[in-house]
JSON list of C-alpha atoms in Angstrom, two decimals:
[
{"chain": "A", "resi": 1, "resn": "MET", "atom": "CA", "xyz": [-0.29, 0.22, -0.03]},
{"chain": "A", "resi": 2, "resn": "SER", "atom": "CA", "xyz": [1.06, 3.76, -1.05]},
{"chain": "A", "resi": 3, "resn": "LYS", "atom": "CA", "xyz": [1.91, 5.92, 1.85]},
{"chain": "A", "resi": 4, "resn": "PRO", "atom": "CA", "xyz": [-0.54, 9.36, 1.82]},
{"chain": "A", "resi": 5, "resn": "GLY", "atom": "CA", "xyz": [1.25, 11.74, -0.56]},
{"chain": "A", "resi": 6, "resn": "LYS", "atom": "CA", "xyz": [4.14, 9.73, -1.81]},
{"chain": "A", "resi": 7, "resn": "ALA", "atom": "CA", "xyz": [3.89, 8.26, -5.81]},
{"chain": "A", "resi": 8, "resn": "ARG", "atom": "CA", "xyz": [5.28, 5.33, -6.14]},
{"chain": "A", "resi": 9, "resn": "TYR", "atom": "CA", "xyz": [5.84, 3.34, -9.31]},
{"chain": "A", "resi": 10, "resn": "ARG", "atom": "CA", "xyz": [3.85, -0.12, -10.27]},
{"chain": "A", "resi": 11, "resn": "LEU", "atom": "CA", "xyz": [6.41, -2.27, -12.07]},
{"chain": "A", "resi": 12, "resn": "GLU", "atom": "CA", "xyz": [2.87, -4.12, -13.58]},
{"chain": "A", "resi": 13, "resn": "THR", "atom": "CA", "xyz": [2.20, -0.56, -15.02]},
{"chain": "A", "resi": 14, "resn": "VAL", "atom": "CA", "xyz": [5.36, 0.37, -16.18]},
{"chain": "A", "resi": 15, "resn": "LYS", "atom": "CA", "xyz": [5.79, -2.82, -18.27]},
{"chain": "A", "resi": 16, "resn": "ARG", "atom": "CA", "xyz": [2.06, -1.79, -19.53]},
{"chain": "A", "resi": 17, "resn": "SER", "atom": "CA", "xyz": [2.66, 1.40, -20.62]},
{"chain": "A", "resi": 18, "resn": "TYR", "atom": "CA", "xyz": [6.05, -0.08, -22.85]},
{"chain": "A", "resi": 19, "resn": "VAL", "atom": "CA", "xyz": [3.78, -2.63, -23.96]},
{"chain": "A", "resi": 20, "resn": "ASP", "atom": "CA", "xyz": [1.03, -0.23, -25.18]},
{"chain": "A", "resi": 21, "resn": "ALA", "atom": "CA", "xyz": [3.41, 1.91, -26.56]},
{"chain": "A", "resi": 22, "resn": "VAL", "atom": "CA", "xyz": [5.66, -1.09, -28.81]},
{"chain": "A", "resi": 23, "resn": "GLY", "atom": "CA", "xyz": [1.99, -2.72, -30.37]},
{"chain": "A", "resi": 24, "resn": "GLY", "atom": "CA", "xyz": [2.94, -5.86, -27.68]},
{"chain": "A", "resi": 25, "resn": "GLU", "atom": "CA", "xyz": [5.05, -8.31, -26.20]},
{"chain": "A", "resi": 26, "resn": "ARG", "atom": "CA", "xyz": [5.77, -10.28, -29.21]},
{"chain": "A", "resi": 27, "resn": "VAL", "atom": "CA", "xyz": [6.46, -9.64, -33.25]},
{"chain": "A", "resi": 28, "resn": "GLU", "atom": "CA", "xyz": [4.24, -11.65, -35.56]},
{"chain": "A", "resi": 29, "resn": "PHE", "atom": "CA", "xyz": [4.74, -11.96, -39.06]},
{"chain": "A", "resi": 30, "resn": "GLU", "atom": "CA", "xyz": [3.31, -13.75, -41.98]},
{"chain": "A", "resi": 31, "resn": "VAL", "atom": "CA", "xyz": [4.79, -16.27, -44.39]},
{"chain": "A", "resi": 32, "resn": "GLY", "atom": "CA", "xyz": [3.17, -17.97, -47.29]},
{"chain": "A", "resi": 33, "resn": "PRO", "atom": "CA", "xyz": [0.99, -17.25, -49.64]},
{"chain": "A", "resi": 34, "resn": "GLU", "atom": "CA", "xyz": [-1.18, -14.10, -48.92]},
{"chain": "A", "resi": 35, "resn": "ASP", "atom": "CA", "xyz": [-4.73, -16.20, -49.11]},
{"chain": "A", "resi": 36, "resn": "ASP", "atom": "CA", "xyz": [-3.53, -18.82, -46.79]},
{"chain": "A", "resi": 37, "resn": "PRO", "atom": "CA", "xyz": [-0.50, -17.55, -44.33]},
{"chain": "A", "resi": 38, "resn": "GLN", "atom": "CA", "xyz": [1.19, -19.36, -41.76]},
{"chain": "A", "resi": 39, "resn": "VAL", "atom": "CA", "xyz": [1.85, -16.73, -38.63]},
{"chain": "A", "resi": 40, "resn": "PHE", "atom": "CA", "xyz": [4.91, -17.02, -36.68]},
{"chain": "A", "resi": 41, "resn": "SER", "atom": "CA", "xyz": [6.22, -14.52, -34.13]},
{"chain": "A", "resi": 42, "resn": "PHE", "atom": "CA", "xyz": [8.79, -14.08, -31.30]},
{"chain": "A", "resi": 43, "resn": "PRO", "atom": "CA", "xyz": [9.67, -12.28, -28.37]},
{"chain": "A", "resi": 44, "resn": "HIS", "atom": "CA", "xyz": [9.60, -8.03, -28.88]},
{"chain": "A", "resi": 45, "resn": "PRO", "atom": "CA", "xyz": [13.37, -6.79, -28.79]},
{"chain": "A", "resi": 46, "resn": "ILE", "atom": "CA", "xyz": [12.78, -4.89, -25.44]},
{"chain": "A", "resi": 47, "resn": "PHE", "atom": "CA", "xyz": [10.88, -8.28, -24.05]},
{"chain": "A", "resi": 48, "resn": "THR", "atom": "CA", "xyz": [13.70, -10.91, -24.92]},
{"chain": "A", "resi": 49, "resn": "PRO", "atom": "CA", "xyz": [14.68, -13.18, -21.87]},
{"chain": "A", "resi": 50, "resn": "ASP", "atom": "CA", "xyz": [17.63, -12.46, -20.77]},
{"chain": "A", "resi": 51, "resn": "ASP", "atom": "CA", "xyz": [18.49, -16.13, -21.50]},
{"chain": "A", "resi": 52, "resn": "MET", "atom": "CA", "xyz": [18.01, -15.62, -25.43]},
{"chain": "A", "resi": 53, "resn": "GLN", "atom": "CA", "xyz": [19.38, -12.53, -25.56]},
{"chain": "A", "resi": 54, "resn": "SER", "atom": "CA", "xyz": [22.44, -13.86, -24.65]},
{"chain": "A", "resi": 55, "resn": "ASP", "atom": "CA", "xyz": [22.24, -16.77, -27.18]},
{"chain": "A", "resi": 56, "resn": "LEU", "atom": "CA", "xyz": [21.46, -13.64, -29.84]},
{"chain": "A", "resi": 57, "resn": "ASN", "atom": "CA", "xyz": [24.95, -12.34, -28.62]},
{"chain": "A", "resi": 58, "resn": "ASP", "atom": "CA", "xyz": [26.38, -15.22, -29.09]},
{"chain": "A", "resi": 59, "resn": "ALA", "atom": "CA", "xyz": [25.39, -15.79, -32.52]},
{"chain": "A", "resi": 60, "resn": "GLN", "atom": "CA", "xyz": [26.15, -13.14, -33.78]},
{"chain": "A", "resi": 61, "resn": "GLY", "atom": "CA", "xyz": [28.94, -13.26, -36.54]},
{"chain": "A", "resi": 62, "resn": "LYS", "atom": "CA", "xyz": [27.80, -17.07, -37.47]},
{"chain": "A", "resi": 63, "resn": "GLY", "atom": "CA", "xyz": [25.28, -15.73, -39.79]},
{"chain": "A", "resi": 64, "resn": "ASP", "atom": "CA", "xyz": [21.11, -14.92, -40.07]},
{"chain": "A", "resi": 65, "resn": "GLU", "atom": "CA", "xyz": [20.10, -18.74, -39.64]},
{"chain": "A", "resi": 66, "resn": "ALA", "atom": "CA", "xyz": [21.12, -19.20, -36.12]},
{"chain": "A", "resi": 67, "resn": "GLY", "atom": "CA", "xyz": [19.64, -16.14, -35.20]},
{"chain": "A", "resi": 68, "resn": "ALA", "atom": "CA", "xyz": [16.27, -17.10, -36.81]},
{"chain": "A", "resi": 69, "resn": "ARG", "atom": "CA", "xyz": [16.57, -20.51, -34.96]},
{"chain": "A", "resi": 70, "resn": "ILE", "atom": "CA", "xyz": [17.01, -18.63, -31.43]},
{"chain": "A", "resi": 71, "resn": "LEU", "atom": "CA", "xyz": [14.26, -16.07, -31.96]},
{"chain": "A", "resi": 72, "resn": "LEU", "atom": "CA", "xyz": [11.83, -18.39, -33.73]},
{"chain": "A", "resi": 73, "resn": "GLY", "atom": "CA", "xyz": [12.74, -21.93, -31.32]},
{"chain": "A", "resi": 74, "resn": "ASP", "atom": "CA", "xyz": [10.16, -25.15, -32.01]},
{"chain": "A", "resi": 75, "resn": "GLN", "atom": "CA", "xyz": [8.76, -22.97, -34.90]},
{"chain": "A", "resi": 76, "resn": "TYR", "atom": "CA", "xyz": [11.51, -23.20, -36.98]},
{"chain": "A", "resi": 77, "resn": "PRO", "atom": "CA", "xyz": [11.13, -26.05, -39.03]},
{"chain": "A", "resi": 78, "resn": "GLU", "atom": "CA", "xyz": [7.67, -24.86, -39.75]},
{"chain": "A", "resi": 79, "resn": "PHE", "atom": "CA", "xyz": [8.78, -21.57, -40.70]},
{"chain": "A", "resi": 80, "resn": "ILE", "atom": "CA", "xyz": [11.18, -22.98, -43.33]},
{"chain": "A", "resi": 81, "resn": "ALA", "atom": "CA", "xyz": [8.91, -25.69, -44.25]},
{"chain": "A", "resi": 82, "resn": "ALA", "atom": "CA", "xyz": [6.70, -22.59, -44.89]},
{"chain": "A", "resi": 83, "resn": "GLY", "atom": "CA", "xyz": [8.98, -21.00, -46.81]},
{"chain": "A", "resi": 84, "resn": "GLY", "atom": "CA", "xyz": [10.24, -18.79, -44.59]},
{"chain": "A", "resi": 85, "resn": "ASP", "atom": "CA", "xyz": [13.69, -16.98, -44.82]},
{"chain": "A", "resi": 86, "resn": "PRO", "atom": "CA", "xyz": [15.92, -16.35, -41.91]},
{"chain": "A", "resi": 87, "resn": "THR", "atom": "CA", "xyz": [17.45, -13.22, -43.07]},
{"chain": "A", "resi": 88, "resn": "SER", "atom": "CA", "xyz": [14.23, -11.39, -43.61]},
{"chain": "A", "resi": 89, "resn": "VAL", "atom": "CA", "xyz": [13.40, -13.15, -40.05]},
{"chain": "A", "resi": 90, "resn": "MET", "atom": "CA", "xyz": [16.53, -11.16, -38.88]},
{"chain": "A", "resi": 91, "resn": "LEU", "atom": "CA", "xyz": [15.91, -7.83, -40.49]},
{"chain": "A", "resi": 92, "resn": "LEU", "atom": "CA", "xyz": [12.66, -7.96, -39.06]},
{"chain": "A", "resi": 93, "resn": "TYR", "atom": "CA", "xyz": [14.33, -8.11, -35.73]},
{"chain": "A", "resi": 94, "resn": "VAL", "atom": "CA", "xyz": [16.61, -5.71, -35.92]},
{"chain": "A", "resi": 95, "resn": "GLY", "atom": "CA", "xyz": [14.33, -3.10, -37.84]},
{"chain": "A", "resi": 96, "resn": "VAL", "atom": "CA", "xyz": [11.59, -3.44, -35.10]},
{"chain": "A", "resi": 97, "resn": "ARG", "atom": "CA", "xyz": [14.43, -3.12, -32.38]},
{"chain": "A", "resi": 98, "resn": "ASN", "atom": "CA", "xyz": [15.41, 0.10, -34.16]},
{"chain": "A", "resi": 99, "resn": "GLU", "atom": "CA", "xyz": [11.54, 1.28, -33.83]},
{"chain": "A", "resi": 100, "resn": "ALA", "atom": "CA", "xyz": [11.41, 0.12, -30.08]},
{"chain": "A", "resi": 101, "resn": "GLN", "atom": "CA", "xyz": [14.30, 1.98, -29.33]},
{"chain": "A", "resi": 102, "resn": "ASP", "atom": "CA", "xyz": [12.81, 5.76, -30.68]},
{"chain": "A", "resi": 103, "resn": "THR", "atom": "CA", "xyz": [9.09, 4.73, -29.18]},
{"chain": "A", "resi": 104, "resn": "VAL", "atom": "CA", "xyz": [10.40, 4.06, -25.65]},
{"chain": "A", "resi": 105, "resn": "GLN", "atom": "CA", "xyz": [12.22, 7.30, -25.40]},
{"chain": "A", "resi": 106, "resn": "LYS", "atom": "CA", "xyz": [8.82, 8.89, -25.74]},
{"chain": "A", "resi": 107, "resn": "VAL", "atom": "CA", "xyz": [7.68, 6.60, -22.90]},
{"chain": "A", "resi": 108, "resn": "ARG", "atom": "CA", "xyz": [7.25, 8.43, -19.85]},
{"chain": "A", "resi": 109, "resn": "PRO", "atom": "CA", "xyz": [5.89, 5.36, -17.42]},
{"chain": "A", "resi": 110, "resn": "THR", "atom": "CA", "xyz": [2.49, 6.63, -15.04]},
{"chain": "A", "resi": 111, "resn": "ARG", "atom": "CA", "xyz": [3.10, 6.04, -10.87]},
{"chain": "A", "resi": 112, "resn": "GLY", "atom": "CA", "xyz": [0.33, 4.07, -9.80]}
]
């Protein structure tokens, strides 16, 4: 319980403001024909778990396939079967990450 006259941040509220600002905790994308695409997803770059982020850092210099496998996890075989391209996934990841950097600078968490 907050003390009277002293506002505190509620972590759930802070996180929600960032989730709302970037459009969600996961990035969804489609692969395949327009009339019947398959939907895949990976964690939004600002919500990437520490272990996954560490794996992505370790995969730098090992090619786009290594990064795409980490991001997609169990979805990777289906993604490839659907005609997915690992380079496109990594381009999407980098683009979303760069866009998020601009967006996050504008977020002002509210106190709860």
